[in-house]
Coordinates of C-alpha atoms and ligand atoms in Angstrom, one line a residue:
X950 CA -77.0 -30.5 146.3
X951 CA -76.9 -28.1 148.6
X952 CA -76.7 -24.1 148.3
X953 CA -75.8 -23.2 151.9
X954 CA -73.0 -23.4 154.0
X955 CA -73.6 -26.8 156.4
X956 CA -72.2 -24.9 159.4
X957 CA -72.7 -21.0 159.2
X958 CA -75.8 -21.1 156.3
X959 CA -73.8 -18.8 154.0
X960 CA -74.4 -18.9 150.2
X961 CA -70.6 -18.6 149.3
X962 CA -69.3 -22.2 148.6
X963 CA -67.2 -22.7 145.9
X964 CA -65.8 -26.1 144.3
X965 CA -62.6 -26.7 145.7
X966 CA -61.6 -30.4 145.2
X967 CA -63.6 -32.6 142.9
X968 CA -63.5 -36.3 142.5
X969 CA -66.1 -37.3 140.2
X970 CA -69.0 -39.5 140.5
X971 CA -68.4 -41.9 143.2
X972 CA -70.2 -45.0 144.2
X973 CA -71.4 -45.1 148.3
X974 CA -68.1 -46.2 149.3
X975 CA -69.2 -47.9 152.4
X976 CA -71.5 -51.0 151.0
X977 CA -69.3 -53.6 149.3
X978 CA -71.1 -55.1 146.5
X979 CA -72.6 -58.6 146.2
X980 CA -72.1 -60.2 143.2
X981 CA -76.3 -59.9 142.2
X982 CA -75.4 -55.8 142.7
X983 CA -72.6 -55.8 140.4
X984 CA -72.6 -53.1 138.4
X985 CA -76.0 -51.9 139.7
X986 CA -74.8 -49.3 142.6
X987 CA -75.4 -45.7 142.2
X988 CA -72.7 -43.2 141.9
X989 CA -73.3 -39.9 143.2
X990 CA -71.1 -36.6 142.8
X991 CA -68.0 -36.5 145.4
X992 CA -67.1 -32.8 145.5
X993 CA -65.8 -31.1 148.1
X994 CA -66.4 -27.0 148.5
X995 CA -65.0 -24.2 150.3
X996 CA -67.1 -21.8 152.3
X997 CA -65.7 -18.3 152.1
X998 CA -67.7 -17.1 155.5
X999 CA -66.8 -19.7 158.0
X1000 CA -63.8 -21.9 155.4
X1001 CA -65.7 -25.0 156.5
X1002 CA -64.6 -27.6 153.9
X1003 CA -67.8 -29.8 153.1
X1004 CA -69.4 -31.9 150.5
X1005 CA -71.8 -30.4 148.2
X1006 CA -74.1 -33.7 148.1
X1007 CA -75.8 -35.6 150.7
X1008 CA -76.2 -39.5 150.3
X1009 CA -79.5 -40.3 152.2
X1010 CA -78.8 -41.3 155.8
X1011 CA -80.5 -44.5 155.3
X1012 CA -78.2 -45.5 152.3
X1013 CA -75.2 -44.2 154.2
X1014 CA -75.7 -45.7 157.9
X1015 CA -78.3 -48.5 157.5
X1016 CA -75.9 -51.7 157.2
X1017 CA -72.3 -50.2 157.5
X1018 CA -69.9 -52.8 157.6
X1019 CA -67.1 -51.2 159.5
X1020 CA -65.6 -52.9 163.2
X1021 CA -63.9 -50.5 165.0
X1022 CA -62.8 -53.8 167.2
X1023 CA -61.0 -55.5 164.0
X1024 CA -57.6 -53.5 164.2
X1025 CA -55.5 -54.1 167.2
X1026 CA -53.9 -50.5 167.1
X1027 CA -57.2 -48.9 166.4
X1028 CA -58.3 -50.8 170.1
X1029 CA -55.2 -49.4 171.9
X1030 CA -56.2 -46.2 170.8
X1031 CA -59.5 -46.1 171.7
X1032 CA -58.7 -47.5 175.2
X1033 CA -55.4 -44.1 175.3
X1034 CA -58.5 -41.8 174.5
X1035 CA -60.6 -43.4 177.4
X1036 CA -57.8 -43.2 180.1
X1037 CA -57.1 -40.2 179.1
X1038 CA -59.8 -38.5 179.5
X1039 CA -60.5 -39.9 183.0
X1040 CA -57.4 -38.5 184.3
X1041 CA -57.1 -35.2 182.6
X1042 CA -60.4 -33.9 183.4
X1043 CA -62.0 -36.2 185.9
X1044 CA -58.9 -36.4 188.2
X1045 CA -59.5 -37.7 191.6
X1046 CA -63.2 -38.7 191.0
X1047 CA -64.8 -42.2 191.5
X1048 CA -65.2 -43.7 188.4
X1049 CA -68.6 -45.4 189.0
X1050 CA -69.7 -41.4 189.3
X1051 CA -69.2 -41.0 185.6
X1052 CA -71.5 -41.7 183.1
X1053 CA -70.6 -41.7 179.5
X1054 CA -72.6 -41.6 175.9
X1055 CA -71.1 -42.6 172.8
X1056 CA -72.3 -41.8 170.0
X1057 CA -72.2 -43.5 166.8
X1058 CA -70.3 -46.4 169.1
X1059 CA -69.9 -49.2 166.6
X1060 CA -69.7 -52.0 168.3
X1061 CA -68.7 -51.1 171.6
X1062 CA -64.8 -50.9 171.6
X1063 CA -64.7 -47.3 172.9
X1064 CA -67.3 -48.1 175.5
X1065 CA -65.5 -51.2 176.5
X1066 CA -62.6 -49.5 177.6
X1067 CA -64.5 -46.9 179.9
X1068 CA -66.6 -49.8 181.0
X1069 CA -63.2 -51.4 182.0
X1070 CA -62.0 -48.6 183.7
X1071 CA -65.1 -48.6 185.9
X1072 CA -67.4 -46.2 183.9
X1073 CA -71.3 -46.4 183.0
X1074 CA -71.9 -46.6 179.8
X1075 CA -74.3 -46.1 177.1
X1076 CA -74.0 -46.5 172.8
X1077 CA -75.9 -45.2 170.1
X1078 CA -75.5 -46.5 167.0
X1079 CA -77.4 -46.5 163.9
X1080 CA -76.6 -50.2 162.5
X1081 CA -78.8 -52.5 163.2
X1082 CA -75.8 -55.6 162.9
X1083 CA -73.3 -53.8 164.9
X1084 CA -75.6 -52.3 167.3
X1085 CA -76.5 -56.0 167.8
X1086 CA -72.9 -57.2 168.0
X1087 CA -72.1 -54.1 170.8
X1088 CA -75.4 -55.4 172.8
X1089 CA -74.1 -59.0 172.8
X1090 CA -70.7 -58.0 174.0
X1091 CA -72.2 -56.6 176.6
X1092 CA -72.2 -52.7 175.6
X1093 CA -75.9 -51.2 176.2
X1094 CA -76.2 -49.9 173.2
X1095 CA -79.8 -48.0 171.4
X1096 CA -80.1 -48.3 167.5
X1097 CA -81.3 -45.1 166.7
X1098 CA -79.5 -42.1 165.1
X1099 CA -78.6 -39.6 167.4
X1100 CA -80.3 -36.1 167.3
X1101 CA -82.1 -33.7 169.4
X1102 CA -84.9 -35.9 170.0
X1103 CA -83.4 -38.5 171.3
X1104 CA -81.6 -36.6 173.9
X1105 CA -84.7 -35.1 175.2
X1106 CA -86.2 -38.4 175.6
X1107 CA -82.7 -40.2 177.0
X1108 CA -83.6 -37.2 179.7
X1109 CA -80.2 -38.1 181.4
X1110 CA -76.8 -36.6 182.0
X1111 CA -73.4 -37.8 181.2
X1112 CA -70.2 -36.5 182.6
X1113 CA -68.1 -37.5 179.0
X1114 CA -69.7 -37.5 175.5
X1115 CA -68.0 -39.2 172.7
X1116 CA -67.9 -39.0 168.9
X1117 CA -65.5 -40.6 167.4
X1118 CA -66.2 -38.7 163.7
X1119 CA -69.5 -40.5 163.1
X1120 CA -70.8 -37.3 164.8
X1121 CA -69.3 -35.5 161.7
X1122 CA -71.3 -37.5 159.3
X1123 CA -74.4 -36.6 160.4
X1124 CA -77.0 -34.9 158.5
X1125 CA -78.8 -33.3 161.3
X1126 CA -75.4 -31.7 162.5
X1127 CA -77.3 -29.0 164.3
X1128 CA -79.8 -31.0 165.6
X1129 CA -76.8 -33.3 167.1
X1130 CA -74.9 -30.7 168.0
X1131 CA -78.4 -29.5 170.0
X1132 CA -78.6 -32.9 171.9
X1133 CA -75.1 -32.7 172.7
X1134 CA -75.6 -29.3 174.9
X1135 CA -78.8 -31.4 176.4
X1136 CA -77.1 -34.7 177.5
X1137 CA -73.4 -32.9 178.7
X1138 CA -73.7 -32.5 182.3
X1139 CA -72.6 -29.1 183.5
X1140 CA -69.5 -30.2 184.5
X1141 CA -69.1 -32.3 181.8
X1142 CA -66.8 -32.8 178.5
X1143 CA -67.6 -33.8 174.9
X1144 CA -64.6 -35.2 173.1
X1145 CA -65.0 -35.3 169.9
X1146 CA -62.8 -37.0 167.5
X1147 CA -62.5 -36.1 163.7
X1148 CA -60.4 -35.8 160.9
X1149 CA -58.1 -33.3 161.0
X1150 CA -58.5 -31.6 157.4
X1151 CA -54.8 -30.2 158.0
X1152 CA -53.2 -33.4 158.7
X1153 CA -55.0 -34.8 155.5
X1154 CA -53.6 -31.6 153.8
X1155 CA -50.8 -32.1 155.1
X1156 CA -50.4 -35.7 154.3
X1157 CA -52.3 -36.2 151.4
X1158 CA -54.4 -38.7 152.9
X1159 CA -57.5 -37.6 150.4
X1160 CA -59.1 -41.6 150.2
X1161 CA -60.4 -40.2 153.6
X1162 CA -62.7 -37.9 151.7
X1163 CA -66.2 -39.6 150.8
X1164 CA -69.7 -39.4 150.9
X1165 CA -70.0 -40.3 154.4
X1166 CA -67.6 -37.9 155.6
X1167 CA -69.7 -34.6 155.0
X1168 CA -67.5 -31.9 156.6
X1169 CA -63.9 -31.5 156.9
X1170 CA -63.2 -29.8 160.2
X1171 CA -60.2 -27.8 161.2
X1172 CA -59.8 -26.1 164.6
X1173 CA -61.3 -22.9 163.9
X1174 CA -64.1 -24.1 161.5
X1175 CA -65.2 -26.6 164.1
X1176 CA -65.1 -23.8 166.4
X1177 CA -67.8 -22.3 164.3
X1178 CA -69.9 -25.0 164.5
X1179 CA -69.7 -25.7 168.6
X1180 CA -70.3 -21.6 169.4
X1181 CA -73.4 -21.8 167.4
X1182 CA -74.6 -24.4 170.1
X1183 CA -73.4 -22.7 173.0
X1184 CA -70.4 -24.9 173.6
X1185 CA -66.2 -24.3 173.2
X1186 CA -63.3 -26.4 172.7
X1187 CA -60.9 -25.7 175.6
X1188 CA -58.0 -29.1 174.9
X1189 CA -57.1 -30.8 172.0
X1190 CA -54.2 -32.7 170.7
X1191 CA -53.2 -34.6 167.7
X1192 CA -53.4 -38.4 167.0
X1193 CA -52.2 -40.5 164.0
X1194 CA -55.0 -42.5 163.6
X1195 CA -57.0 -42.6 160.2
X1196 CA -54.0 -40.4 158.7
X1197 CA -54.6 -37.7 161.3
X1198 CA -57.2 -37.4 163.7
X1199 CA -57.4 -34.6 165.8
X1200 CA -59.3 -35.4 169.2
X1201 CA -60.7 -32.3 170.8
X1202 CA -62.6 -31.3 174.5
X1203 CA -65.8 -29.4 174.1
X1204 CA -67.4 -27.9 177.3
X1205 CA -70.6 -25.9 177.9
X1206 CA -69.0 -22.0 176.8
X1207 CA -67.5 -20.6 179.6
X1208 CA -66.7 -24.1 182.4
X1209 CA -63.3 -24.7 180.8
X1210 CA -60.1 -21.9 180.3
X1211 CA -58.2 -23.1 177.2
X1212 CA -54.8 -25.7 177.3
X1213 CA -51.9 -24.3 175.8
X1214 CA -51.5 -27.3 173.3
X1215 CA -55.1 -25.9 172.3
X1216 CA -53.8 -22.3 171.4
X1217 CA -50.3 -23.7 170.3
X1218 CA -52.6 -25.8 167.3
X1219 CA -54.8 -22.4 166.8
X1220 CA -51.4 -20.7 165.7
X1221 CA -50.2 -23.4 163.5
X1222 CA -53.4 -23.5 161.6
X1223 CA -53.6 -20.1 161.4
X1224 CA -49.9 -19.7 160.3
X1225 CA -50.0 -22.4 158.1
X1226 CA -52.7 -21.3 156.2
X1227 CA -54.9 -24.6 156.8
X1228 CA -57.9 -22.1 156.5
X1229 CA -57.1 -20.6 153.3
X1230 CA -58.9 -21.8 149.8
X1231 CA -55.3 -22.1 148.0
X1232 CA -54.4 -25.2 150.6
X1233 CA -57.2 -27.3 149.1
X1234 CA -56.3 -26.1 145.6
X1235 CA -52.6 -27.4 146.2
X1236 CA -54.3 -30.8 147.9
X1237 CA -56.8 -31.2 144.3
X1238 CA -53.3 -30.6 141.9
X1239 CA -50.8 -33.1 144.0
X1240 CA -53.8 -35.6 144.2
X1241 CA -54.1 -35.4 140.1
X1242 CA -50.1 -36.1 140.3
X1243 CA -50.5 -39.0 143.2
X1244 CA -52.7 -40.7 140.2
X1245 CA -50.3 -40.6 137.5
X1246 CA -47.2 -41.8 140.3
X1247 CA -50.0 -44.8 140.9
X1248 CA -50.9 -45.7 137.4
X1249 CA -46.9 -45.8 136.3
X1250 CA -46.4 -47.7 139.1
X1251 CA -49.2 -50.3 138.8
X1252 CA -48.6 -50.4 134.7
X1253 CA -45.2 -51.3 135.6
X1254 CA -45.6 -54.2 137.8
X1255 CA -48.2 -55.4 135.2
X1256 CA -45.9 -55.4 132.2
X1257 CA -42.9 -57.2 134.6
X1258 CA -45.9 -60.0 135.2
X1259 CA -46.3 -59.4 138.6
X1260 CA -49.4 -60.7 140.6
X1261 CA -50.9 -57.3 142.4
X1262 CA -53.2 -58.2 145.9
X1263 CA -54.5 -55.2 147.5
X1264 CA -54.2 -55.0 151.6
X1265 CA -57.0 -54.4 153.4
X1266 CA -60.5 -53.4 151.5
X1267 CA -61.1 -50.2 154.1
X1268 CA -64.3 -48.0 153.0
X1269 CA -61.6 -45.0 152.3
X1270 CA -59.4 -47.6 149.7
X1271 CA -62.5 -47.2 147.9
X1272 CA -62.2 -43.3 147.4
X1273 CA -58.5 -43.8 146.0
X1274 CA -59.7 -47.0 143.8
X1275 CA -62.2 -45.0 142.2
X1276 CA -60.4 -41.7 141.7
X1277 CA -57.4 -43.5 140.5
X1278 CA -59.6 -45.9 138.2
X1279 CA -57.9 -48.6 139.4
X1280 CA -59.4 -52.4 139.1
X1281 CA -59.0 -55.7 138.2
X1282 CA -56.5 -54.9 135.4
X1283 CA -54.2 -53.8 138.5
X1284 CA -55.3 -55.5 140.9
X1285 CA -56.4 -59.2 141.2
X1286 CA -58.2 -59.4 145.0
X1287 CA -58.4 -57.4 148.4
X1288 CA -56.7 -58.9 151.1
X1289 CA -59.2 -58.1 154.2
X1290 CA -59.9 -59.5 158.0
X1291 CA -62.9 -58.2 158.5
X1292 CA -65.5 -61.7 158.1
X1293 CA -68.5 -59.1 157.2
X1294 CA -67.0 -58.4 153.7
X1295 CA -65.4 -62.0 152.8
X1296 CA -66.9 -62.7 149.7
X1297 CA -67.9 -59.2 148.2
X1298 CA -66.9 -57.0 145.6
X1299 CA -65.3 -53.6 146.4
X1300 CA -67.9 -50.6 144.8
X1301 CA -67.1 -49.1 141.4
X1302 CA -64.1 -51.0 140.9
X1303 CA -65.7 -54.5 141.7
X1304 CA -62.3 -56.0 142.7
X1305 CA -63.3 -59.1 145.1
X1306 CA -62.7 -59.6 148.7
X1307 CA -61.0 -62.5 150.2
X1308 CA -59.7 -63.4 153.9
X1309 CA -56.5 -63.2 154.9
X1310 CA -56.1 -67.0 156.1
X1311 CA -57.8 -68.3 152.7
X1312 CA -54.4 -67.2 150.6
X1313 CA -53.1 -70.1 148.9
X1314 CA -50.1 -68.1 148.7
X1315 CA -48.9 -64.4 148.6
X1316 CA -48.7 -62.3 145.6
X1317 CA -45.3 -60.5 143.9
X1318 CA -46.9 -57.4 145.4
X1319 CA -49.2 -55.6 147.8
X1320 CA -50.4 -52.4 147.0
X1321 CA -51.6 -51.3 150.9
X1322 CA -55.5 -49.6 150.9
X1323 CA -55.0 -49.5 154.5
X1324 CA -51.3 -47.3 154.3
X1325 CA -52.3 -46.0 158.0
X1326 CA -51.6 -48.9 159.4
X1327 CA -48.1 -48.9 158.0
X1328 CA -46.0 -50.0 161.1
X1329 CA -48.7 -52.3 162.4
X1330 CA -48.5 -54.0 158.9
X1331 CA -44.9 -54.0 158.4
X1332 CA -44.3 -55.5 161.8
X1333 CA -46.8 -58.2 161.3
X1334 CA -45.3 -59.0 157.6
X1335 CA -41.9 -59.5 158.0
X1336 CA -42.1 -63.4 157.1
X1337 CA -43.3 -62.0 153.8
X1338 CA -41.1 -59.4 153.1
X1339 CA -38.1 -62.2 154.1
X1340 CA -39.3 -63.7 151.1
X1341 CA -39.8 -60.7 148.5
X1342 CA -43.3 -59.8 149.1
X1343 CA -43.1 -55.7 147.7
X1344 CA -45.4 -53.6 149.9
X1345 CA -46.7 -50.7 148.1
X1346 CA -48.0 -47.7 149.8
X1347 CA -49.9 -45.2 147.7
X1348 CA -50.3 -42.8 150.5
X1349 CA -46.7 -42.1 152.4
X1350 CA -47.9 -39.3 155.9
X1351 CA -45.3 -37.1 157.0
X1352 CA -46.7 -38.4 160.5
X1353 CA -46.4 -42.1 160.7
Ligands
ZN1463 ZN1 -69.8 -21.5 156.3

């Protein structure tokens, strides 16, 4: 539990959202550890010195990032994305330069997609990523990639340069945030940009997207609070903009204080935080009372396709379904299997809830309903189901974004 603020060290957190005890979302059960995973508090508190939002309770780094199951290269709209943030950032701040002149780190890479892109584009590249399996699976595809955990250390001994720096929110899980945010000043070149991608606790705010709170996700960034956090290590955000991805991502540029004047899109977004209140305690007392609402819409909902004998599937067994299965208390008495496409979970048991995991192309046939984990991926789903809903298939989304 901690006591101090994770950003500013301040002793004035109080509990804003709470979401009870909560299994280690991220490691889908085998049968043998049915019943046998350890739930841990998942609360979420409000610093009154900085308004970092932030869990309370840190899951060892070894349980959280040792054997994480996540592919960043399953979903097709999650690999256009990564390849817009790539071009992107080659043409708005290295204009005009010869790509084989840019190096670029990625931290907590997964298995390579982002890097693939730049490598595509013409870039060096170079992956850090914790996993043992995916930093394999990166490595194999061809994406020199170190399993290690980022930090301070490693950056002295890397004793190299990079012209772009990514984290795509891993960077935000970390547990040695300062000492990260340390080795990020070390490897950025003096010219250099850091774009960091995370959650946008507005949008989720904004869009009720709370299954994206868990234990792996330690802080809950807005603009200014992550402002906080890069000052303190002698870097600023000058860019940013807003993407739909995970329910609302922002993706901000970071620069060594001082090399880069700020967009206007950047001080446009400081406004609408600012007016909007996105820093203010009462916005994640609002979030905490629809969320307790959201659950009763679900239950009725669920209770109601149960008593009219319908057969429930879920779509998609995503790590952040988990949060929503859990705080919901929803299981096998709703909902019969997960619906998934990612081969590393076939065959396990979602944690907590224990619902099972089968693959998509194993379905004998569709069920009455399906009740979608994965809501962000509404069009993409929609699109690729319309066989399905030709013949009836309800699709269920628990989580409805103002964005999408
Ligand atoms: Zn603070």
């Amino acid at each position: 539990m901690i006591s101090a603020c994770r950003v500013c060290d301040s002793n004035e957190l109080e509990l804003a959202i709470d979401l009870g005890q909560q299994p280690w979302c991220n490691h889908f059960l085998k049968e043998s550890e049915l019943g046998r995973e350890p739930f841990y508090p998942l609360r979420v508190v409000y610093c009154h010195a900085c308004s970092t939002a932030q869990l309370d309770y840190t899951v060892p780094k070894e349980v959280m990032f040792g054997d994480h199951t996540y592919l960043s290269g399953v979903t097709r709209s999650l690999s256009a994305h990564f390849r817009g943030v790539a071009e992107t950032t080659l043409a708005d701040y290295f204009a005009g330069r010869d790509a084989a002149s840019i190096s670029v780190l990625d931290i907590g890479s997964n298995d390579g997609t982002q890097l693939k892109h730049f490598q595509a584009l013409g870039c060096r590249v170079l992956g850090v990523e914790p996993s043992k399996a995916t930093a394999a699976l990166a490595n194999a595809a061809g994406v020199p990639t170190l399993q290690r955990y980022f930090n301070a250390e490693l950056a002295r001994e890397l004793d190299q340069r990079f012209q772009i720096v990514n984290a795509a929110g891993v960077f935000f899980h970390l547990e040695e945030l300062h000492s990260a945010a340390d080795g990020i000043g070390l490897v950025l070149a003096e010219d250099g940009v850091f774009v960091v991608q995370f959650l946008y606790m507005k949008s989720i705010a904004d869009n009720l997207a709370f299954d994206q709170i868990y234990h792996e996700h330690l802080l809950y960034y807005n603009l200014r609070t992550i402002e906080v956090l890069l000052n303190r290590h002698g870097m600023a955000l000058f860019d940013a903009y807003l993407s739909p991805i995970h329910g609302g991502s922002m993706i901000a540029s970071v620069a060594h204080a001082g090399r880069r004047p700020a967009s206007a899109r950047l001080e446009q977004l400081r406004r609408a935080e600012d007016d909007s209140g996105a820093n203010a305690l009462a916005t994640y007392r609002e979030l905490a009372r629809r969320m307790a609402l959201m659950k009763e819409t679900n239950l009725a909902y669920l209770r109601r396709c149960k008593d009219e004998g319908k057969v429930v599937f879920g779509m998609g067994a995503p790590v952040k379904g988990n949060t929503m299965l859990n705080y919901f208390g929803v299981g096998t008495q709703y909902i019969d299997v997960l619906v998934e496409k990612n081969p590393l979970r076939d065959g396990l048991y979602s944690p907590g809830m224990h619902i099972p995991v089968v693959m998509e192309d194993a379905l004998a046939a569709p069920p009455d309903v399906y009740y979608v984990l994965a809501w962000n991926f509404k069009r993409e789903i929609l699109a690729n189901n319309q066989h399905l809903l030709a013949r009836g298939v309800e699709f269920y989304f628990p989580v409805n974004p103002k964005e999408a």
